[in-house]
Coordinates of C-alpha atoms and ligand atoms in Angstrom, one line a residue:
X1 CA 22.2 5.5 99.7
X2 CA 23.7 7.9 97.1
X3 CA 23.1 11.0 95.1
X4 CA 23.9 11.5 91.5
X5 CA 23.8 14.4 89.1
X6 CA 21.0 14.1 86.6
X7 CA 21.6 15.2 83.1
X8 CA 19.3 17.6 81.2
X9 CA 19.3 18.3 77.5
X10 CA 22.5 20.4 78.0
X11 CA 24.6 17.5 79.0
X12 CA 22.9 15.2 76.5
X13 CA 23.7 17.6 73.8
X14 CA 27.4 17.7 74.9
X15 CA 27.5 13.9 75.0
X16 CA 26.0 13.6 71.5
X17 CA 28.5 16.1 70.3
X18 CA 31.4 14.1 71.8
X19 CA 30.0 10.9 70.3
X20 CA 29.7 12.5 66.9
X21 CA 33.2 13.8 66.9
X22 CA 34.5 10.4 68.0
X23 CA 32.5 8.7 65.2
X24 CA 33.6 11.1 62.5
X25 CA 37.3 11.6 63.4
X26 CA 40.0 10.5 65.7
X27 CA 41.3 7.1 66.4
X28 CA 38.0 5.1 66.6
X29 CA 36.8 5.1 62.9
X30 CA 40.3 4.3 61.6
X31 CA 40.9 1.5 64.1
X32 CA 41.0 -2.0 62.6
X33 CA 39.0 -4.9 63.9
X34 CA 41.8 -6.4 66.0
X35 CA 42.2 -3.1 67.9
X36 CA 38.5 -2.9 68.6
X37 CA 38.4 -6.5 69.7
X38 CA 41.3 -5.9 72.1
X39 CA 39.5 -2.9 73.7
X40 CA 36.4 -4.9 74.3
X41 CA 38.5 -7.8 75.7
X42 CA 40.3 -5.3 78.0
X43 CA 37.0 -3.9 79.1
X44 CA 35.9 -7.4 80.1
X45 CA 39.2 -7.8 82.0
X46 CA 38.4 -4.6 83.9
X47 CA 35.0 -5.8 84.9
X48 CA 36.5 -9.1 86.1
X49 CA 39.1 -7.3 88.1
X50 CA 36.4 -5.2 89.8
X51 CA 33.9 -8.1 90.3
X52 CA 33.4 -7.6 94.0
X53 CA 32.7 -3.9 94.0
X54 CA 30.4 -4.1 91.0
X55 CA 28.5 -7.0 92.5
X56 CA 28.0 -5.1 95.8
X57 CA 27.0 -1.9 94.0
X58 CA 24.5 -3.8 91.8
X59 CA 22.9 -5.5 94.8
X60 CA 22.8 -2.3 97.0
X61 CA 21.4 -0.3 94.1
X62 CA 18.8 -2.7 92.8
X63 CA 18.0 -5.0 95.8
X64 CA 18.5 -8.2 93.8
X65 CA 19.6 -11.2 95.9
X66 CA 23.3 -12.3 95.6
X67 CA 22.0 -15.8 94.9
X68 CA 21.7 -16.3 92.1
X69 CA 21.2 -13.0 90.2
X70 CA 23.8 -10.8 91.9
X71 CA 26.5 -13.4 91.8
X72 CA 26.0 -13.9 88.0
X73 CA 25.8 -10.1 87.2
X74 CA 29.6 -9.7 86.6
X75 CA 30.4 -13.1 85.1
X76 CA 27.4 -12.7 82.8
X77 CA 28.6 -9.3 81.7
X78 CA 32.2 -10.5 81.2
X79 CA 31.0 -13.3 79.0
X80 CA 28.9 -10.9 76.9
X81 CA 31.9 -8.6 76.3
X82 CA 34.2 -11.4 75.4
X83 CA 31.6 -12.7 73.0
X84 CA 31.3 -9.3 71.3
X85 CA 35.1 -8.9 71.4
X86 CA 35.0 -11.7 68.8
X87 CA 32.7 -9.8 66.4
X88 CA 34.7 -6.9 64.8
X89 CA 36.6 -9.2 62.4
X90 CA 33.5 -11.2 61.4
X91 CA 31.4 -8.3 60.1
X92 CA 31.3 -9.0 56.4
X93 CA 29.3 -8.1 53.3
X94 CA 28.5 -10.2 50.2
X95 CA 29.4 -10.3 46.6
X96 CA 26.2 -10.4 44.6
X97 CA 25.4 -11.6 41.1
X98 CA 24.6 -9.1 38.5
X99 CA 23.2 -9.4 34.9
X100 CA 24.8 -7.6 32.0
X101 CA 23.0 -4.3 31.3
X102 CA 22.6 -2.5 28.0
X103 CA 25.9 -0.9 27.0
X104 CA 28.0 -3.0 29.3
X105 CA 30.3 -5.7 28.0
X106 CA 30.4 -7.5 31.4
X107 CA 28.1 -7.5 34.4
X108 CA 29.0 -5.0 37.1
X109 CA 30.8 -6.2 40.2
X110 CA 28.4 -5.7 43.0
X111 CA 29.2 -6.1 46.7
X112 CA 27.9 -4.9 50.1
X113 CA 29.7 -3.2 52.9
X114 CA 28.4 -3.3 56.5
X115 CA 29.0 0.0 58.1
X116 CA 28.3 1.2 61.6
X117 CA 25.0 3.2 61.9
X118 CA 26.7 6.0 63.7
X119 CA 25.9 7.7 67.0
X120 CA 23.6 5.5 69.2
X121 CA 21.5 6.5 72.2
X122 CA 20.9 3.5 74.6
X123 CA 18.4 3.6 77.4
X124 CA 18.3 0.9 80.0
X125 CA 15.9 -0.2 82.8
X126 CA 16.4 -0.9 86.5
X127 CA 15.7 -4.6 86.7
X128 CA 19.2 -5.9 85.9
X129 CA 21.2 -2.8 85.3
X130 CA 24.7 -4.0 84.7
X131 CA 23.6 -6.8 82.3
X132 CA 21.4 -4.4 80.4
X133 CA 24.2 -1.9 80.0
X134 CA 26.7 -4.4 78.7
X135 CA 24.1 -6.1 76.5
X136 CA 23.7 -2.7 74.8
X137 CA 27.3 -1.6 74.7
X138 CA 28.8 -4.8 73.4
X139 CA 27.2 -5.1 70.0
X140 CA 27.2 -1.3 69.4
X141 CA 31.0 -1.1 70.0
X142 CA 31.7 -4.3 68.1
X143 CA 29.9 -2.7 65.1
X144 CA 32.0 0.5 65.4
X145 CA 29.3 2.9 66.6
X146 CA 29.8 5.5 69.3
X147 CA 27.4 5.5 72.2
X148 CA 25.5 7.6 74.8
X149 CA 24.1 5.2 77.5
X150 CA 21.5 6.5 79.8
X151 CA 20.9 4.2 82.7
X152 CA 17.6 4.2 84.7
X153 CA 17.4 6.8 87.4
X154 CA 16.7 4.1 90.1
X155 CA 19.9 2.3 89.4
X156 CA 22.7 4.3 87.8
X157 CA 25.6 3.2 90.0
X158 CA 27.1 0.2 88.2
X159 CA 26.7 2.0 84.8
X160 CA 28.6 5.0 86.3
X161 CA 31.3 2.7 87.5
X162 CA 31.5 1.2 84.0
X163 CA 32.5 4.7 82.8
X164 CA 35.7 4.5 84.8
X165 CA 36.4 1.0 83.4
X166 CA 35.8 2.2 79.9
X167 CA 38.6 4.8 80.5
X168 CA 40.9 2.2 82.0
X169 CA 40.4 -0.1 79.1
X170 CA 41.6 2.7 76.8
X171 CA 38.6 3.5 74.6
X172 CA 39.2 6.8 72.8
X173 CA 37.5 9.8 74.2
X174 CA 33.8 10.3 73.1
X175 CA 33.3 6.6 72.1
X176 CA 31.3 5.7 75.2
X177 CA 29.4 8.4 77.1
X178 CA 27.5 7.4 80.2
X179 CA 25.0 10.0 81.2
X180 CA 22.6 9.4 84.1
X181 CA 19.3 11.2 84.4
X182 CA 15.6 10.8 84.5
X183 CA 13.5 9.6 81.6
X184 CA 11.9 13.0 81.2
X185 CA 15.0 15.2 81.5
X186 CA 17.6 13.1 79.9
X187 CA 15.8 10.2 78.0
X188 CA 13.5 12.5 76.1
X189 CA 16.2 14.8 74.6
X190 CA 18.4 11.8 73.8
X191 CA 15.6 10.2 71.8
X192 CA 14.6 13.4 70.0
X193 CA 18.2 14.5 69.3
X194 CA 18.6 15.1 65.5
X195 CA 22.3 14.0 65.5
X196 CA 21.5 10.6 67.1
X197 CA 21.2 7.9 64.4
X198 CA 19.7 5.1 66.4
X199 CA 18.0 4.5 69.7
X200 CA 18.1 1.1 71.5
X201 CA 15.7 0.8 74.4
X202 CA 14.7 -1.8 77.1
X203 CA 11.8 -1.0 79.4
X204 CA 8.0 -0.7 79.4
X205 CA 5.8 -0.9 76.3
X206 CA 4.3 2.5 77.2
X207 CA 7.7 4.2 77.1
X208 CA 8.6 2.2 74.0
X209 CA 5.6 3.7 72.2
X210 CA 6.6 7.2 73.2
X211 CA 10.1 6.6 71.9
X212 CA 8.9 5.4 68.5
X213 CA 6.9 8.7 68.2
X214 CA 9.7 10.9 69.4
X215 CA 12.2 9.2 67.0
X216 CA 10.3 10.4 63.9
X217 CA 12.0 13.8 63.7
X218 CA 15.1 12.4 61.8
X219 CA 13.5 8.9 61.3
X220 CA 16.3 7.4 63.4
X221 CA 16.5 3.6 63.7
X222 CA 14.8 2.2 66.8
X223 CA 15.1 -1.2 68.5
X224 CA 13.0 -2.1 71.5
X225 CA 13.0 -4.8 74.1
X226 CA 9.8 -4.4 76.0
X227 CA 7.6 -6.4 78.3
X228 CA 6.3 -10.0 78.4
X229 CA 3.5 -12.1 79.8
X230 CA 5.0 -15.5 79.2
X231 CA 3.0 -18.6 79.0
X232 CA 4.4 -21.7 80.7
X233 CA 2.4 -24.7 79.4
X234 CA 2.5 -28.0 81.4
X235 CA 1.2 -31.3 80.0
X236 CA 0.5 -34.3 82.3
X237 CA 3.4 -36.3 81.0
X238 CA 6.0 -33.6 81.8
X239 CA 8.8 -34.1 84.4
X240 CA 6.9 -32.4 87.2
X241 CA 9.9 -32.0 89.5
X242 CA 11.6 -29.9 86.8
X243 CA 8.4 -28.0 86.1
X244 CA 7.9 -27.0 89.7
X245 CA 11.5 -26.1 90.3
X246 CA 11.7 -24.0 87.1
X247 CA 8.4 -22.2 87.6
X248 CA 9.4 -21.3 91.2
X249 CA 12.9 -20.2 90.5
X250 CA 12.2 -18.2 87.4
X251 CA 8.8 -17.0 88.5
X252 CA 10.4 -15.1 91.4
X253 CA 13.8 -14.4 89.8
X254 CA 14.5 -10.7 90.5
X255 CA 11.3 -10.6 92.5
X256 CA 9.4 -11.2 89.2
X257 CA 10.8 -7.9 87.9
X258 CA 11.9 -9.8 84.8
X259 CA 10.5 -9.6 81.3
X260 CA 10.9 -13.4 80.8
X261 CA 9.0 -14.2 84.0
X262 CA 6.7 -17.3 83.4
X263 CA 3.8 -15.3 84.7
X264 CA 0.9 -17.2 83.0
X265 CA 1.0 -20.8 84.1
X266 CA -1.2 -23.1 81.9
X267 CA -1.4 -26.4 83.7
X268 CA -3.3 -29.5 82.5
X269 CA -6.2 -30.2 84.9
X270 CA -4.9 -33.7 85.7
X271 CA -1.8 -32.3 87.3
X272 CA -3.0 -28.8 88.2
X273 CA -3.2 -29.3 92.0
X274 CA 0.1 -31.1 92.2
X275 CA 2.0 -28.4 90.3
X276 CA 0.4 -25.5 92.1
X277 CA 1.0 -27.1 95.5
X278 CA 4.7 -27.6 94.5
X279 CA 5.1 -24.0 93.5
X280 CA 3.4 -22.7 96.6
X281 CA 5.6 -24.9 98.8
X282 CA 8.7 -23.6 97.0
X283 CA 7.5 -20.0 97.3
X284 CA 6.8 -20.3 101.0
X285 CA 10.3 -21.7 101.5
X286 CA 12.0 -18.7 99.8
X287 CA 13.8 -16.5 102.3
X288 CA 12.9 -12.9 102.1
X289 CA 15.6 -10.4 103.0
X290 CA 18.4 -8.0 101.9
X291 CA 20.2 -8.9 98.7
X292 CA 23.7 -9.2 100.3
X293 CA 22.6 -12.1 102.6
X294 CA 23.6 -15.2 100.7
X295 CA 20.5 -17.1 101.9
X296 CA 18.1 -14.5 100.6
X297 CA 16.0 -15.6 97.6
X298 CA 13.5 -12.7 97.5
X299 CA 14.8 -9.2 97.8
X300 CA 12.8 -5.9 97.9
X301 CA 11.1 -4.5 94.9
X302 CA 12.8 -1.6 93.2
X303 CA 10.7 1.2 94.8
X304 CA 7.7 2.2 96.9
X305 CA 5.8 3.0 93.7
X306 CA 6.5 -0.4 92.2
X307 CA 5.4 -2.1 95.4
X308 CA 2.2 -0.2 95.4
X309 CA 1.7 -1.0 91.7
X310 CA 2.1 -4.7 92.3
X311 CA -0.2 -4.6 95.4
X312 CA -2.8 -2.9 93.2
X313 CA -2.6 -6.0 90.9
X314 CA -2.9 -8.3 93.8
X315 CA -6.1 -6.5 94.9
X316 CA -7.5 -6.6 91.4
X317 CA -6.9 -10.3 91.2
X318 CA -8.8 -10.9 94.4
X319 CA -11.6 -8.5 93.4
X320 CA -11.9 -10.4 90.0
X321 CA -12.4 -13.7 91.9
X322 CA -8.9 -15.3 91.5
X323 CA -7.8 -17.5 94.5
X324 CA -4.7 -16.1 96.2
X325 CA -3.1 -19.4 97.3
X326 CA -0.1 -17.9 98.9
X327 CA 1.5 -14.4 99.5
X328 CA -0.1 -11.2 98.4
X329 CA 1.0 -9.3 101.6
X330 CA 4.0 -7.5 102.9
X331 CA 6.1 -9.4 105.3
X332 CA 6.6 -7.9 108.7
X333 CA 9.9 -6.0 108.0
X334 CA 11.0 -2.6 106.7
X335 CA 11.6 -2.2 103.0
X336 CA 9.7 -2.7 99.7
X337 CA 9.1 -6.4 100.2
X338 CA 6.2 -8.5 99.0
X339 CA 5.7 -12.2 99.7
X340 CA 5.9 -14.4 96.6
X341 CA 2.4 -14.7 95.4
X342 CA 0.5 -17.5 93.5
X343 CA -3.0 -17.1 92.2
X344 CA -5.0 -20.1 91.1
X345 CA -8.2 -20.3 89.0
X346 CA -7.4 -17.2 87.0
X347 CA -8.8 -16.6 83.6
X348 CA -8.1 -14.5 80.5
X349 CA -10.4 -11.7 81.4
X350 CA -8.5 -10.8 84.6
X351 CA -6.1 -7.8 84.6
X352 CA -3.5 -10.0 86.5
X353 CA -3.5 -12.3 83.5
X354 CA -3.6 -9.7 80.7
X355 CA -1.1 -7.1 82.0
X356 CA 2.6 -7.3 82.9
X357 CA 2.8 -7.1 86.7
X358 CA 6.6 -7.0 87.0
X359 CA 6.5 -8.3 90.5
X360 CA 6.5 -11.7 92.4
X361 CA 3.0 -12.8 91.2
X362 CA 2.2 -15.9 89.2
X363 CA -1.2 -16.7 87.7
X364 CA -2.2 -20.3 87.2
X365 CA -5.1 -21.5 85.1
X366 CA -6.0 -25.1 84.0
X367 CA -6.8 -26.5 80.6
X368 CA -8.7 -29.7 79.9
X369 CA -8.6 -30.8 76.4
X370 CA -5.7 -31.9 74.3
X371 CA -6.6 -29.8 71.3
X372 CA -3.3 -28.1 70.6
X373 CA -4.9 -25.3 68.5
X374 CA -7.0 -24.3 71.6
X375 CA -3.9 -24.4 73.8
X376 CA -1.9 -22.2 71.3
X377 CA -4.8 -19.8 71.1
X378 CA -4.8 -19.4 74.9
X379 CA -1.0 -18.9 75.0
X380 CA -1.2 -16.4 72.2
X381 CA -4.1 -14.5 73.8
X382 CA -1.9 -11.6 74.9
X383 CA -0.4 -8.4 73.3
X384 CA 3.0 -9.7 74.2
X385 CA 5.2 -12.3 72.6
X386 CA 8.6 -12.5 74.2
X387 CA 9.1 -16.0 75.7
X388 CA 7.0 -19.2 76.0
X389 CA 7.7 -22.7 77.3
X390 CA 6.1 -26.1 76.7
X391 CA 6.6 -28.9 79.2
X392 CA 6.0 -32.4 77.8
X393 CA 7.8 -35.6 76.8
X394 CA 5.7 -35.8 73.6
X395 CA 7.9 -34.6 70.8
X396 CA 4.9 -34.1 68.4
X397 CA 3.1 -31.9 70.9
X398 CA 6.3 -29.9 71.7
X399 CA 7.2 -29.1 68.1
X400 CA 3.7 -28.4 66.9
X401 CA 3.2 -25.9 69.7
X402 CA 6.6 -24.4 69.2
X403 CA 5.5 -23.6 65.7
X404 CA 2.1 -22.2 66.6
X405 CA 3.1 -20.0 69.5
X406 CA 3.9 -16.4 68.7
X407 CA 6.9 -15.6 70.8
X408 CA 10.5 -14.7 70.1
X409 CA 11.8 -17.6 72.2
X410 CA 10.0 -20.9 72.8
X411 CA 11.5 -23.3 75.3
X412 CA 10.8 -27.1 75.2
X413 CA 11.3 -28.3 78.8
X414 CA 13.2 -25.1 79.3
X415 CA 12.0 -21.5 80.0
X416 CA 13.8 -18.4 79.0
X417 CA 16.3 -17.1 76.5
X418 CA 19.0 -19.4 75.0
X419 CA 22.6 -18.6 75.6
X420 CA 23.9 -15.2 74.4
X421 CA 24.8 -16.7 71.0
X422 CA 21.1 -17.1 70.1
X423 CA 18.8 -14.2 69.2
X424 CA 16.5 -12.9 71.9
X425 CA 13.5 -10.5 71.4
X426 CA 9.8 -10.2 71.0
X427 CA 6.9 -10.7 68.6
X428 CA 4.0 -8.2 68.8
X429 CA 4.2 -5.6 71.6
X430 CA 7.3 -7.2 73.1
X431 CA 9.5 -5.2 70.8
X432 CA 11.4 -4.6 67.6
X433 CA 14.7 -6.4 66.8
X434 CA 16.8 -9.0 68.5
X435 CA 19.5 -8.8 71.2
X436 CA 22.3 -11.4 71.4
X437 CA 23.8 -13.4 68.6
X438 CA 24.6 -12.1 65.1
X439 CA 21.3 -10.2 64.9
X440 CA 22.3 -8.0 67.8
X441 CA 25.3 -6.7 65.8
X442 CA 23.2 -6.3 62.7
X443 CA 21.0 -3.8 64.6
X444 CA 24.0 -1.4 64.7
X445 CA 24.9 -1.7 61.0
X446 CA 23.8 -0.2 57.8
X447 CA 24.2 -2.0 54.5
X448 CA 25.7 -0.2 51.6
X449 CA 25.6 -1.7 48.1
X450 CA 28.6 -0.8 45.8
X451 CA 28.2 -1.4 42.1
X452 CA 31.4 -1.4 40.1
X453 CA 31.4 -1.1 36.3
X454 CA 34.7 -2.5 35.0
X455 CA 34.2 -3.3 31.3
Ligands
LIG1 P1 10.3 2.8 81.9 O1 10.1 2.1 80.6 O2 9.6 4.0 82.2 O3 11.9 3.2 82.1 C1 12.9 2.5 81.5 C2 14.0 3.5 81.0 O4 13.4 4.5 80.1 C3 14.6 4.4 82.1 O5 16.0 4.6 81.8 C4 13.8 5.7 82.0 O6 14.6 6.8 82.6 C5 13.6 5.8 80.6 N1 12.5 6.6 80.1 C6 11.3 6.8 80.7 N2 10.5 7.6 80.0 C7 11.2 7.9 78.9 C8 10.9 8.7 77.8 N3 9.7 9.3 77.6 N4 11.9 8.8 76.8 C9 13.1 8.3 76.9 N5 13.4 7.5 78.0 C10 12.5 7.3 79.0 O7 10.0 1.7 83.0 P2 9.5 2.0 84.5 O8 8.4 3.0 84.5 O9 10.7 2.1 85.4 O10 8.8 0.6 84.7 C11 7.4 0.4 84.4 C12 7.1 -0.9 84.0 O11 7.9 -1.2 82.8 C13 7.5 -2.1 84.9 O12 6.6 -2.3 85.9 C14 7.5 -3.2 83.9 O13 6.2 -3.6 83.6 C15 8.1 -2.6 82.7 N6 9.6 -2.8 82.5 C16 10.0 -3.8 81.7 C17 11.4 -4.0 81.6 C18 11.9 -5.1 80.6 O14 13.0 -5.5 80.7 N7 11.1 -5.5 79.6 C19 12.3 -3.4 82.3 C20 11.8 -2.4 83.2 C21 10.5 -2.1 83.3

């Protein structure tokens, strides 16, 4: 549908140079918090004014259905930018006690300054491109950094459109640089660049690992939002209508190409059949089609390669003895579509249970006993630790499991991140650092301690 110019190290180097100059000199570093807030707010206004074109671009580029993901892409991004517009005037240090030292009549005055880290490289994935770009830009700009954003090569269009809106909002030249290109040609030189102070990445754990290694040259700061294999634990006393509706809606949200996807369903044996039957009925009722059709609930996967990858997982699940209750095949239409798929009677040794599939595939397994330690062990039996949810009306069970489960976000009768004011990120191989909330701004700041002798 479109062609774009892919950057190589030459353009990355130019962008880093522009970002460095904008960070060191010019209007940006001397701008006060009110002016930075105003720019972020104007940027949000520009997104809102261009909601229709951005929504259509996002859907055409990524394939996500208008309902609900496409329709929320711009309102969600506007909300994030307005939230971050409130931050510049709230970034504060501390005054810190100090004991008198030998030779001093009075203790030193000690305080901390929070300063922007500097030039930041940001690398985003294809699954929710506009949200991912804004989620990265907002805290970095609120903190006072300058940015080179490299969107995924499958979905650069809304990020490129953002570049025009950055200009219209009035950011000084060099503060935001949006540079499309492939991971190999543009991502690698950005991560390795000696004049980049920090890299923020969302994507696969494998690429996250290679970024950590490549960042060692100048020991730049690295934050990572990687994959997940989220447990969704259902006890018999839960509100099963809500359980079924949530598992179906979020399990197939963005065709399952979603790091928060509740892809490991742990369902108590007393209600296993009822819950699985409900999810299967919901999956079969989801209309498959193009994203711009308002009735579509399942769009195409991102690429032929991703479709083949997910089909490979479906085949491995069947070969390992899991029961494919629904889906698993391509519908009879052109495009990278796969029917929403539910596997029952899965177990911890199967690849479909251990690895992140990033497709519309849910794996259900039952548990029998009420030993919460055993349930927590099953839930924690993964290299990931992004999101988990517990479905029960028993407060003791809910809070005990919330404590035992190793995940960055634990929902009780809820699945997924909190609102943007709450930190979001992973334990274990799900990443380093937290997006959203105060911690997301922290990731773009250095702390400087100033010690003042005044006796
Ligand atoms: P990826 O991690 O390879 O790509 C994500 C981004 O990283 C893209 O912008 C890409 O150009 C860039 N990139 C790739 N290699 C790089 C390198 N060596 N150095 C710097 N940048 C590099 O993801 P993918 O291959 O498109 O998807 C593979 C799998 O990753 C998916 O199936 C899924 O399991 C997972 N994934 C997770 C998320 C998430 O939000 N957690 C998002 C996308 C993909």
